Amino acid sequence: MVVNEVDLTPFLEGDDFTTYTATTPPETANTDPLDDHDPCSGAEPSFSLVPWPGSTFIIRSVSSGHVITLLEGQIILTKPGSHGSIYWACVETKGWLGFLNIVSGKYLGHDAKGRLCCSAERHQWWEYFCVRPRPEGGCVLLMTHHDRLWHVGIKEEQGVEKLAKIGDGGSDGLVWEFAKAGAFAAFTVDFLVYPLDTIKTRLQSPDYRHLYTTNGAINRSLFRGLYQGIGSVILATLPSSGAFFTTYESTKSLLHTLNPTLPSSTAPLIPTPVLHALASSTGELVSCLILTPAEVLKQNAQMVRKPSLPPSPSSPSSATKTQAFDTHATQVAFQKFKHDPRQLWRGYTALVARNLPFSAMQFPLFEFLRTKTYAYRERRGHRTRTLLETGVVTALSAGSAGALAAVVTTPIDVVKTRIMLRAGDESSGSGGKKRENLVKELQAQGKDVKAEVERAQQAARGGRGGGLAVGREVLRTEGVRGLFRGGALRGAWTALGSGLYLGVYESGRRYLEKRRVGQEGLAPY
């Protein structure tokens, strides 16, 4: 998956790290023996080929199309889309470039034998790089070696090829391309579908009937403030993703180390796919610890209703105006947990119970649908192998798989929503005031106050229990339809988000691969 430009602030802070612009040399340049050698003087920034501090890149070998990857603590070249961390934040210290792995938080460098590694927590001498553009395209990657610059290439040790600095010969090193990456694509998709998430939360709320319907019909308040609470999601996305991949890689490495081989066989006792599933589940558990407070704040903010403003002489219609982006809603939601912050983790179990089966269904089904679609087009003679076909088939397969997985897990999502919304009410102690407001609204709408209050109280009682108790209460009061409320919206935005994200990624990967194949005179290393 391609991650777009990432906010590097957490990585770029610290006393031992300094970032300088290309036009202003550092004042402390005379403190390093290599500082009189300007490794990147005259290099102009390029969007696609030359790395520039402050952005994140995928570092790709032009000859093979493989990318520099951190996998189980080792630096290797792998195909795009393989396991491992492939995103490197470009930084600058004393005029020298460096590459920080955004998952491990450590710098790309070399060990005592010149082999590439990723273990340093500070950007120092062994982690210094220079990138030199080639007139015919691509770049050479250079590392410091005493008072020289050595090329990064392939070094063979006991029959095994390893990435290393290999000498200062002009033809020894590999040629590299730097594909700019970042989190804008993922955030853009999330931003586009967020209003559907807000509507889904309101539909699944136990207060849906009396807050968002009038005489059995949906009223306009359902569609107001559709971006309320989006800030908490943006703040939590990158840390939770980083925690997932860090935990996944370390757990996978540990499980492989502890996994014994069968007697009289080289096969491991526990199959590798099982280990990967266990590592992925562990990563999800850690990721949800970070994501749960943001999810609780988000859903409580989505339910905040601002009182109508009285019309003003200058703007008679001001009473009906609503802000789509209402930061006040997030502040109101946050205030609910001021007296009991532990309630922010209410619903963690339900979030994990939703995410694990969702992922287990989505990706195998996506691969199955994509394979079957290509096979069908091949049999019918319609296979074109164009970028358009790749993007469309991937988008439709990913969207269909995501939509199905989303609809199937909707009952768990309903339970999660009820628990998280109830957490805000219990923490703030707003039950009495909320009941008064409810009675006033029902009276104004001419509804049966006693029946509606009893229904809301029954739903709330379910929210105090565990997930099973909530599910049983929803089933008893609203039937099966209540358990699948919001499922269509959830399926729609998952189809849109997954289809756009994976479709664009796969098309981009194929584009880079075709560029590699089309370049004359290049062969795999």
Short mmCIF file of C-alpha atoms in Angstrom, two decimals:
data_model
loop_
_atom_site.label_atom_id
_atom_site.label_comp_id
_atom_site.label_asym_id
_atom_site.label_seq_id
_atom_site.Cartn_x
_atom_site.Cartn_y
_atom_site.Cartn_z
CA MET A 1 0.00 0.00 0.00
CA VAL A 2 1.33 3.42 -0.89
CA VAL A 3 1.43 5.88 1.97
CA ASN A 4 1.60 9.48 0.92
CA GLU A 5 3.39 12.44 2.47
CA VAL A 6 3.75 12.03 6.22
CA ASP A 7 3.98 14.64 8.93
CA LEU A 8 7.55 14.21 10.10
CA THR A 9 7.37 16.49 13.13
CA PRO A 10 7.69 13.64 15.67
CA PHE A 11 10.84 12.43 13.93
CA LEU A 12 12.47 15.79 13.34
CA GLU A 13 12.45 17.03 16.91
CA GLY A 14 15.29 16.57 19.36
CA ASP A 15 18.52 18.14 20.53
CA ASP A 16 20.74 15.91 18.42
CA PHE A 17 18.97 16.51 15.16
CA THR A 18 18.96 19.63 13.02
CA THR A 19 17.22 20.27 9.73
CA TYR A 20 18.57 22.91 7.37
CA THR A 21 17.23 24.37 4.19
CA ALA A 22 19.11 23.92 0.95
CA THR A 23 19.96 27.61 0.71
CA THR A 24 21.20 28.20 4.26
CA PRO A 25 24.31 26.27 5.37
CA PRO A 26 24.45 25.29 9.03
CA GLU A 27 26.56 27.45 11.31
CA THR A 28 27.99 24.37 13.03
CA ALA A 29 29.45 22.96 9.81
CA ASN A 30 33.07 23.27 11.01
CA THR A 31 32.61 20.69 13.79
CA ASP A 32 32.71 17.62 11.57
CA PRO A 33 35.77 16.31 9.64
CA LEU A 34 33.61 15.75 6.57
CA ASP A 35 31.95 19.13 6.59
CA ASP A 36 34.41 20.72 4.17
CA HIS A 37 33.10 18.25 1.58
CA ASP A 38 29.70 19.45 0.33
CA PRO A 39 27.99 16.23 -0.73
CA CYS A 40 24.99 17.75 -2.41
CA SER A 41 26.09 21.14 -3.67
CA GLY A 42 24.38 22.24 -6.85
CA ALA A 43 21.76 19.49 -6.70
CA GLU A 44 18.37 20.86 -7.66
CA PRO A 45 15.23 19.31 -6.20
CA SER A 46 13.17 17.09 -8.48
CA PHE A 47 9.69 15.84 -7.72
CA SER A 48 10.29 12.32 -8.97
CA LEU A 49 14.03 11.58 -8.91
CA VAL A 50 15.96 13.57 -6.30
CA PRO A 51 15.02 13.25 -2.62
CA TRP A 52 14.51 16.41 -0.64
CA PRO A 53 14.42 16.84 3.15
CA GLY A 54 10.95 16.94 4.64
CA SER A 55 9.35 14.41 2.29
CA THR A 56 8.94 10.64 2.37
CA PHE A 57 10.12 8.34 -0.42
CA ILE A 58 10.19 4.80 -1.72
CA ILE A 59 13.77 4.02 -2.87
CA ARG A 60 13.60 1.83 -5.97
CA SER A 61 16.32 0.06 -7.96
CA VAL A 62 15.93 1.01 -11.63
CA SER A 63 17.42 -2.26 -12.88
CA SER A 64 15.20 -4.66 -10.92
CA GLY A 65 12.23 -2.54 -9.91
CA HIS A 66 12.72 -3.75 -6.31
CA VAL A 67 12.64 -1.33 -3.39
CA ILE A 68 14.79 -0.92 -0.27
CA THR A 69 12.84 -2.63 2.51
CA LEU A 70 13.24 -3.08 6.25
CA LEU A 71 12.07 -6.63 6.97
CA GLU A 72 12.60 -8.41 10.29
CA GLY A 73 15.50 -6.10 11.13
CA GLN A 74 17.30 -6.63 7.80
CA ILE A 75 17.71 -4.29 4.83
CA ILE A 76 16.81 -6.11 1.61
CA LEU A 77 15.49 -5.45 -1.88
CA THR A 78 11.93 -6.71 -2.40
CA LYS A 79 9.15 -6.34 -4.94
CA PRO A 80 6.69 -3.51 -4.26
CA GLY A 81 3.75 -4.87 -2.31
CA SER A 82 5.80 -7.41 -0.37
CA HIS A 83 6.01 -7.54 3.42
CA GLY A 84 8.18 -5.03 5.23
CA SER A 85 8.51 -1.28 5.63
CA ILE A 86 9.44 0.60 2.45
CA TYR A 87 8.86 4.26 3.38
CA TRP A 88 11.85 6.47 4.18
CA ALA A 89 11.63 10.03 5.47
CA CYS A 90 14.38 12.18 3.97
CA VAL A 91 16.18 14.35 6.54
CA GLU A 92 19.27 16.57 6.51
CA THR A 93 22.01 17.05 9.08
CA LYS A 94 25.04 19.27 8.48
CA GLY A 95 24.40 19.19 4.75
CA TRP A 96 24.20 15.40 4.57
CA LEU A 97 21.02 13.54 3.69
CA GLY A 98 19.63 10.69 5.77
CA PHE A 99 16.71 8.28 5.51
CA LEU A 100 14.53 7.56 8.53
CA ASN A 101 12.28 4.51 8.44
CA ILE A 102 8.85 5.78 9.41
CA VAL A 103 7.87 2.50 11.13
CA SER A 104 10.97 1.70 13.20
CA GLY A 105 12.03 5.32 13.74
CA LYS A 106 15.67 4.40 12.98
CA TYR A 107 18.08 5.56 10.31
CA LEU A 108 19.37 3.77 7.24
CA GLY A 109 23.15 3.37 7.47
CA HIS A 110 25.92 0.77 7.29
CA ASP A 111 27.63 -1.53 9.76
CA ALA A 112 31.36 -2.13 10.33
CA LYS A 113 31.54 -4.33 7.21
CA GLY A 114 29.82 -1.77 5.00
CA ARG A 115 26.50 -3.65 4.80
CA LEU A 116 23.34 -1.58 4.88
CA CYS A 117 21.40 -1.73 8.15
CA CYS A 118 18.73 0.22 9.99
CA SER A 119 19.62 0.36 13.67
CA ALA A 120 20.86 3.88 14.47
CA GLU A 121 18.68 6.16 16.56
CA ARG A 122 20.65 9.26 15.54
CA HIS A 123 21.68 10.61 12.15
CA GLN A 124 25.49 10.47 12.34
CA TRP A 125 28.52 9.63 10.20
CA TRP A 126 27.57 6.06 9.23
CA GLU A 127 24.11 7.25 8.27
CA TYR A 128 25.26 10.07 5.96
CA PHE A 129 24.16 9.86 2.30
CA CYS A 130 24.66 11.84 -0.86
CA VAL A 131 22.36 11.43 -3.89
CA ARG A 132 23.91 12.27 -7.26
CA PRO A 133 21.61 12.57 -10.34
CA ARG A 134 22.80 10.88 -13.56
CA PRO A 135 22.51 12.70 -16.92
CA GLU A 136 20.83 9.64 -18.46
CA GLY A 137 18.28 9.38 -15.64
CA GLY A 138 18.10 7.98 -12.16
CA CYS A 139 20.50 8.62 -9.29
CA VAL A 140 23.46 7.00 -7.59
CA LEU A 141 23.32 6.62 -3.84
CA LEU A 142 26.61 7.42 -2.09
CA MET A 143 27.77 6.83 1.49
CA THR A 144 30.75 8.14 3.41
CA HIS A 145 33.92 6.03 3.59
CA HIS A 146 36.67 7.92 5.42
CA ASP A 147 37.34 10.88 3.10
CA ARG A 148 35.61 9.31 0.08
CA LEU A 149 32.14 8.56 -1.18
CA TRP A 150 31.31 4.95 -2.01
CA HIS A 151 28.44 3.73 -4.16
CA VAL A 152 25.59 1.66 -2.74
CA GLY A 153 25.18 -1.60 -4.61
CA ILE A 154 25.17 -5.38 -4.30
CA LYS A 155 27.87 -7.18 -2.35
CA GLU A 156 28.12 -10.98 -2.31
CA GLU A 157 28.97 -12.69 0.97
CA GLN A 158 29.13 -16.50 1.06
CA GLY A 159 26.90 -16.74 -1.97
CA VAL A 160 24.31 -14.30 -0.56
CA GLU A 161 23.76 -10.91 -2.17
CA LYS A 162 23.50 -8.01 0.24
CA LEU A 163 23.07 -4.27 -0.09
CA ALA A 164 26.27 -2.49 0.92
CA LYS A 165 28.61 0.34 0.07
CA ILE A 166 30.88 -1.29 -2.49
CA GLY A 167 33.49 1.20 -3.65
CA ASP A 168 34.02 4.42 -5.54
CA GLY A 169 33.98 2.97 -9.05
CA GLY A 170 31.60 4.72 -11.41
CA SER A 171 29.95 1.53 -12.69
CA ASP A 172 29.80 -0.49 -9.49
CA GLY A 173 26.69 0.91 -7.83
CA LEU A 174 23.02 0.45 -8.60
CA VAL A 175 20.92 3.19 -10.15
CA TRP A 176 18.01 4.35 -8.00
CA GLU A 177 14.76 6.22 -8.35
CA PHE A 178 13.00 8.02 -5.52
CA ALA A 179 9.21 7.80 -5.70
CA LYS A 180 7.69 10.46 -3.50
CA ALA A 181 5.18 9.10 -1.04
CA GLY A 182 2.96 10.51 1.70
CA ALA A 183 -0.33 10.15 3.68
CA PHE A 184 -2.35 12.58 1.57
CA ALA A 185 -4.01 9.83 -0.49
CA ALA A 186 -5.27 7.95 2.54
CA PHE A 187 -6.35 11.17 4.26
CA THR A 188 -8.09 12.35 1.09
CA VAL A 189 -10.11 9.17 0.86
CA ASP A 190 -10.99 9.33 4.56
CA PHE A 191 -11.93 12.98 4.15
CA LEU A 192 -14.26 12.27 1.23
CA VAL A 193 -16.16 9.45 2.94
CA TYR A 194 -16.24 10.95 6.46
CA PRO A 195 -19.77 12.42 6.06
CA LEU A 196 -21.07 8.90 5.41
CA ASP A 197 -19.41 7.77 8.64
CA THR A 198 -21.13 10.59 10.55
CA ILE A 199 -24.54 9.66 9.15
CA LYS A 200 -23.87 6.00 9.95
CA THR A 201 -23.05 6.83 13.59
CA ARG A 202 -26.27 8.82 13.93
CA LEU A 203 -28.32 6.03 12.36
CA GLN A 204 -26.83 3.51 14.81
CA SER A 205 -27.37 5.76 17.83
CA PRO A 206 -30.07 4.72 20.35
CA ASP A 207 -31.36 8.31 20.07
CA TYR A 208 -31.81 8.11 16.30
CA ARG A 209 -35.62 8.05 16.28
CA HIS A 210 -36.27 11.11 18.43
CA LEU A 211 -33.26 13.17 17.26
CA TYR A 212 -33.30 12.63 13.52
CA THR A 213 -36.86 11.68 12.55
CA THR A 214 -40.13 13.65 12.51
CA ASN A 215 -43.39 11.81 12.00
CA GLY A 216 -41.46 8.80 10.76
CA ALA A 217 -39.47 10.78 8.18
CA ILE A 218 -35.79 11.74 8.38
CA ASN A 219 -35.30 15.41 9.24
CA ARG A 220 -32.52 17.73 8.08
CA SER A 221 -30.58 17.61 11.34
CA LEU A 222 -29.23 14.20 10.27
CA PHE A 223 -27.16 15.95 7.59
CA ARG A 224 -25.78 18.83 9.66
CA GLY A 225 -22.20 19.05 10.93
CA LEU A 226 -21.06 16.09 8.84
CA TYR A 227 -17.36 16.68 9.57
CA GLN A 228 -17.71 16.96 13.34
CA GLY A 229 -14.94 15.01 15.09
CA ILE A 230 -12.66 14.53 12.09
CA GLY A 231 -9.68 16.08 13.91
CA SER A 232 -9.30 13.21 16.37
CA VAL A 233 -9.22 10.70 13.51
CA ILE A 234 -6.49 12.59 11.66
CA LEU A 235 -4.34 12.82 14.80
CA ALA A 236 -4.66 9.09 15.56
CA THR A 237 -4.27 7.60 12.07
CA LEU A 238 -0.47 7.81 11.72
CA PRO A 239 0.43 6.74 15.29
CA SER A 240 -1.96 3.78 15.14
CA SER A 241 -0.64 2.72 11.73
CA GLY A 242 2.96 3.01 12.93
CA ALA A 243 2.15 1.01 16.04
CA PHE A 244 0.53 -1.69 13.93
CA PHE A 245 3.50 -2.17 11.59
CA THR A 246 6.10 -1.92 14.35
CA THR A 247 4.29 -4.54 16.43
CA TYR A 248 3.63 -6.69 13.39
CA GLU A 249 7.27 -6.78 12.31
CA SER A 250 8.70 -7.39 15.80
CA THR A 251 6.11 -10.06 16.65
CA LYS A 252 6.61 -11.81 13.33
CA SER A 253 10.39 -11.86 13.83
CA LEU A 254 10.00 -13.22 17.37
CA LEU A 255 7.56 -15.94 16.29
CA HIS A 256 9.84 -17.04 13.46
CA THR A 257 12.74 -17.26 15.93
CA LEU A 258 10.75 -19.31 18.44
CA ASN A 259 9.08 -21.55 15.83
CA PRO A 260 10.94 -24.91 15.84
CA THR A 261 11.34 -27.12 12.79
CA LEU A 262 9.75 -30.56 12.60
CA PRO A 263 11.97 -33.59 13.24
CA SER A 264 13.39 -35.10 10.06
CA SER A 265 12.12 -32.11 8.10
CA THR A 266 13.03 -28.51 7.33
CA ALA A 267 9.40 -27.40 7.56
CA PRO A 268 8.48 -25.25 10.57
CA LEU A 269 6.15 -26.62 13.23
CA ILE A 270 3.66 -23.77 12.77
CA PRO A 271 2.99 -22.77 9.14
CA THR A 272 4.23 -19.33 8.12
CA PRO A 273 0.75 -17.97 7.21
CA VAL A 274 -0.41 -18.80 10.73
CA LEU A 275 2.52 -16.87 12.21
CA HIS A 276 1.73 -13.90 9.99
CA ALA A 277 -1.93 -14.01 11.05
CA LEU A 278 -0.89 -14.07 14.72
CA ALA A 279 1.53 -11.18 14.19
CA SER A 280 -1.14 -9.20 12.34
CA SER A 281 -3.66 -9.81 15.13
CA THR A 282 -1.13 -8.67 17.73
CA GLY A 283 -0.47 -5.52 15.72
CA GLU A 284 -4.20 -4.87 15.53
CA LEU A 285 -4.54 -5.20 19.31
CA VAL A 286 -1.83 -2.57 19.87
CA SER A 287 -3.13 -0.30 17.11
CA CYS A 288 -6.65 -0.32 18.58
CA LEU A 289 -5.27 0.85 21.94
CA ILE A 290 -4.28 4.09 20.23
CA LEU A 291 -7.29 4.26 17.95
CA THR A 292 -10.01 3.63 20.56
CA PRO A 293 -9.85 7.05 22.33
CA ALA A 294 -9.95 8.82 18.96
CA GLU A 295 -12.89 6.67 17.87
CA VAL A 296 -14.77 7.39 21.12
CA LEU A 297 -14.17 11.15 20.77
CA LYS A 298 -15.13 11.05 17.10
CA GLN A 299 -18.43 9.28 17.59
CA ASN A 300 -19.43 11.43 20.56
CA ALA A 301 -18.55 14.56 18.57
CA GLN A 302 -20.63 13.33 15.64
CA MET A 303 -23.66 13.27 17.95
CA VAL A 304 -23.22 16.80 19.33
CA ARG A 305 -26.15 19.03 18.36
CA LYS A 306 -25.69 22.80 18.40
CA PRO A 307 -28.72 24.89 19.33
CA SER A 308 -30.20 26.90 16.51
CA LEU A 309 -28.98 30.48 16.38
CA PRO A 310 -31.57 33.26 16.52
CA PRO A 311 -31.93 35.14 13.24
CA SER A 312 -29.95 38.34 13.04
CA PRO A 313 -31.01 41.50 11.21
CA SER A 314 -28.04 41.25 8.85
CA SER A 315 -28.58 37.56 8.11
CA PRO A 316 -32.18 36.40 8.56
CA SER A 317 -31.24 32.88 7.51
CA SER A 318 -28.57 32.50 10.18
CA ALA A 319 -30.86 30.34 12.32
CA THR A 320 -30.66 27.55 9.79
CA LYS A 321 -26.96 27.75 9.01
CA THR A 322 -24.74 24.92 10.16
CA GLN A 323 -20.99 24.53 10.03
CA ALA A 324 -19.82 21.32 8.40
CA PHE A 325 -16.50 21.67 10.24
CA ASP A 326 -17.40 22.30 13.85
CA THR A 327 -14.39 22.20 16.17
CA HIS A 328 -16.74 23.08 19.02
CA ALA A 329 -18.24 19.58 18.75
CA THR A 330 -14.91 17.90 19.47
CA GLN A 331 -14.36 20.19 22.46
CA VAL A 332 -17.79 19.34 23.82
CA ALA A 333 -17.10 15.63 23.37
CA PHE A 334 -13.73 15.93 25.08
CA GLN A 335 -15.29 17.72 28.07
CA LYS A 336 -17.48 14.68 28.69
CA PHE A 337 -14.41 12.65 29.66
CA LYS A 338 -12.69 15.26 31.83
CA HIS A 339 -13.83 13.61 35.06
CA ASP A 340 -13.19 10.01 33.97
CA PRO A 341 -10.63 9.72 31.12
CA ARG A 342 -10.69 5.93 31.42
CA GLN A 343 -14.00 5.95 29.59
CA LEU A 344 -12.09 6.95 26.44
CA TRP A 345 -11.05 3.30 26.15
CA ARG A 346 -14.62 2.07 26.45
CA GLY A 347 -15.39 -0.07 23.44
CA TYR A 348 -11.82 -1.28 22.85
CA THR A 349 -12.93 -4.92 22.82
CA ALA A 350 -15.74 -4.17 20.39
CA LEU A 351 -13.35 -2.27 18.09
CA VAL A 352 -10.94 -5.21 18.03
CA ALA A 353 -13.83 -7.64 17.53
CA ARG A 354 -14.89 -5.62 14.48
CA ASN A 355 -11.48 -4.99 12.92
CA LEU A 356 -10.03 -8.51 13.16
CA PRO A 357 -12.78 -10.35 11.24
CA PHE A 358 -13.08 -7.43 8.81
CA SER A 359 -9.41 -7.69 7.81
CA ALA A 360 -9.55 -11.49 7.77
CA MET A 361 -12.40 -11.34 5.25
CA GLN A 362 -11.46 -8.35 3.12
CA PHE A 363 -7.97 -9.14 1.86
CA PRO A 364 -8.36 -12.86 1.00
CA LEU A 365 -11.66 -12.04 -0.73
CA PHE A 366 -10.00 -9.16 -2.60
CA GLU A 367 -7.23 -11.43 -3.92
CA PHE A 368 -9.79 -14.10 -4.88
CA LEU A 369 -12.02 -11.67 -6.79
CA ARG A 370 -9.12 -10.05 -8.60
CA THR A 371 -7.68 -13.42 -9.68
CA LYS A 372 -11.07 -14.68 -10.87
CA THR A 373 -11.77 -11.45 -12.76
CA TYR A 374 -8.47 -11.60 -14.62
CA ALA A 375 -9.03 -15.28 -15.43
CA TYR A 376 -12.52 -14.55 -16.76
CA ARG A 377 -11.28 -11.73 -18.97
CA GLU A 378 -8.46 -13.94 -20.20
CA ARG A 379 -10.90 -16.70 -21.21
CA ARG A 380 -13.14 -14.23 -23.02
CA GLY A 381 -10.21 -12.64 -24.83
CA HIS A 382 -10.81 -9.25 -23.21
CA ARG A 383 -7.57 -9.03 -21.24
CA THR A 384 -5.67 -5.86 -22.25
CA ARG A 385 -3.03 -5.60 -19.48
CA THR A 386 -3.30 -1.81 -19.60
CA LEU A 387 -3.01 0.50 -16.61
CA LEU A 388 -6.72 1.27 -16.98
CA GLU A 389 -7.62 -2.40 -16.72
CA THR A 390 -5.35 -2.85 -13.72
CA GLY A 391 -6.86 0.11 -11.92
CA VAL A 392 -10.48 -0.77 -12.69
CA VAL A 393 -10.19 -4.48 -11.86
CA THR A 394 -8.30 -3.77 -8.62
CA ALA A 395 -10.72 -1.03 -7.59
CA LEU A 396 -13.80 -3.16 -8.26
CA SER A 397 -12.32 -6.21 -6.52
CA ALA A 398 -11.15 -4.24 -3.48
CA GLY A 399 -14.39 -2.28 -3.30
CA SER A 400 -16.56 -5.39 -3.54
CA ALA A 401 -14.52 -7.27 -0.93
CA GLY A 402 -14.50 -4.29 1.42
CA ALA A 403 -18.22 -3.68 1.04
CA LEU A 404 -19.10 -7.30 1.77
CA ALA A 405 -16.81 -7.45 4.81
CA ALA A 406 -18.26 -4.15 6.06
CA VAL A 407 -21.87 -5.30 5.77
CA VAL A 408 -21.14 -8.67 7.44
CA THR A 409 -19.46 -6.98 10.42
CA THR A 410 -22.13 -4.25 10.78
CA PRO A 411 -23.77 -5.85 13.87
CA ILE A 412 -20.43 -5.63 15.69
CA ASP A 413 -20.10 -2.04 14.50
CA VAL A 414 -23.56 -1.20 15.88
CA VAL A 415 -22.56 -2.67 19.26
CA LYS A 416 -19.31 -0.68 19.20
CA THR A 417 -21.17 2.54 18.43
CA ARG A 418 -23.65 2.04 21.26
CA ILE A 419 -20.91 1.29 23.79
CA MET A 420 -18.78 4.28 22.77
CA LEU A 421 -21.69 6.72 22.80
CA ARG A 422 -22.77 5.45 26.19
CA ALA A 423 -19.22 6.00 27.50
CA GLY A 424 -19.59 9.74 26.90
CA ASP A 425 -22.94 9.93 28.70
CA GLU A 426 -21.75 7.97 31.74
CA SER A 427 -18.48 9.88 32.06
CA SER A 428 -20.18 13.28 31.93
CA GLY A 429 -23.08 12.27 34.16
CA SER A 430 -25.45 13.96 31.75
CA GLY A 431 -28.23 11.39 32.01
CA GLY A 432 -30.72 13.60 33.87
CA LYS A 433 -30.22 16.64 31.67
CA LYS A 434 -30.33 14.49 28.58
CA ARG A 435 -33.64 12.98 29.69
CA GLU A 436 -35.14 16.46 30.23
CA ASN A 437 -34.06 17.56 26.76
CA LEU A 438 -35.43 14.35 25.31
CA VAL A 439 -38.85 14.89 26.91
CA LYS A 440 -39.00 18.50 25.63
CA GLU A 441 -38.13 17.46 22.08
CA LEU A 442 -40.66 14.63 22.07
CA GLN A 443 -43.39 16.94 23.36
CA ALA A 444 -42.56 19.52 20.71
CA GLN A 445 -42.80 16.83 18.03
CA GLY A 446 -46.10 15.50 19.36
CA LYS A 447 -44.75 11.99 19.98
CA ASP A 448 -45.70 9.46 22.67
CA VAL A 449 -43.27 10.63 25.36
CA LYS A 450 -43.64 7.60 27.64
CA ALA A 451 -43.09 5.04 24.85
CA GLU A 452 -40.12 6.88 23.34
CA VAL A 453 -38.40 7.44 26.71
CA GLU A 454 -38.85 3.77 27.61
CA ARG A 455 -37.33 2.72 24.28
CA ALA A 456 -34.33 5.03 24.78
CA GLN A 457 -33.82 3.79 28.34
CA GLN A 458 -33.89 0.16 27.22
CA ALA A 459 -31.24 0.86 24.60
CA ALA A 460 -29.15 2.73 27.17
CA ARG A 461 -29.33 -0.16 29.64
CA GLY A 462 -27.85 -2.39 26.97
CA GLY A 463 -25.01 0.10 26.49
CA ARG A 464 -23.89 -0.37 30.09
CA GLY A 465 -23.22 -4.08 29.65
CA GLY A 466 -20.71 -5.93 27.57
CA GLY A 467 -20.89 -6.41 23.83
CA LEU A 468 -23.19 -9.43 24.00
CA ALA A 469 -25.60 -7.62 26.33
CA VAL A 470 -25.73 -4.64 23.99
CA GLY A 471 -26.32 -6.86 20.99
CA ARG A 472 -29.13 -8.75 22.72
CA GLU A 473 -30.79 -5.48 23.78
CA VAL A 474 -30.65 -4.05 20.26
CA LEU A 475 -32.08 -7.30 18.88
CA ARG A 476 -34.89 -7.29 21.46
CA THR A 477 -35.92 -3.66 20.97
CA GLU A 478 -35.23 -3.12 17.26
CA GLY A 479 -34.94 -6.58 15.74
CA VAL A 480 -32.44 -7.77 13.16
CA ARG A 481 -32.91 -4.55 11.24
CA GLY A 482 -31.48 -2.62 14.19
CA LEU A 483 -28.32 -4.74 14.18
CA PHE A 484 -27.73 -3.92 10.51
CA ARG A 485 -28.64 -0.24 10.71
CA GLY A 486 -26.10 1.82 8.79
CA GLY A 487 -24.76 -1.27 7.01
CA ALA A 488 -25.51 0.07 3.53
CA LEU A 489 -23.66 3.33 4.23
CA ARG A 490 -20.75 1.48 5.79
CA GLY A 491 -20.52 -0.81 2.78
CA ALA A 492 -20.71 2.15 0.38
CA TRP A 493 -17.89 4.16 1.91
CA THR A 494 -15.71 1.08 2.40
CA ALA A 495 -16.20 0.18 -1.27
CA LEU A 496 -15.32 3.73 -2.30
CA GLY A 497 -12.32 4.05 0.01
CA SER A 498 -10.82 0.61 -0.64
CA GLY A 499 -11.46 0.83 -4.37
CA LEU A 500 -9.84 4.24 -4.79
CA TYR A 501 -6.92 3.50 -2.50
CA LEU A 502 -5.89 0.07 -3.81
CA GLY A 503 -6.84 0.88 -7.40
CA VAL A 504 -4.57 3.92 -7.53
CA TYR A 505 -1.78 2.07 -5.74
CA GLU A 506 -1.83 -0.93 -8.07
CA SER A 507 -1.96 1.27 -11.16
CA GLY A 508 1.02 3.26 -9.90
CA ARG A 509 2.97 0.10 -9.18
CA ARG A 510 2.28 -1.24 -12.67
CA TYR A 511 3.28 2.10 -14.17
CA LEU A 512 6.68 1.98 -12.45
CA GLU A 513 7.13 -1.62 -13.55
CA LYS A 514 6.41 -0.76 -17.20
CA ARG A 515 8.87 2.10 -17.02
CA ARG A 516 11.52 -0.32 -15.79
CA VAL A 517 10.83 -2.88 -18.52
CA GLY A 518 10.76 -0.22 -21.21
CA GLN A 519 14.18 1.20 -20.38
CA GLU A 520 16.76 -0.04 -22.84
CA GLY A 521 19.83 -1.96 -21.75
CA LEU A 522 18.68 -2.60 -18.20
CA ALA A 523 18.61 -6.06 -16.70
CA PRO A 524 17.81 -7.36 -13.25
CA TYR A 525 20.77 -7.32 -10.90
#
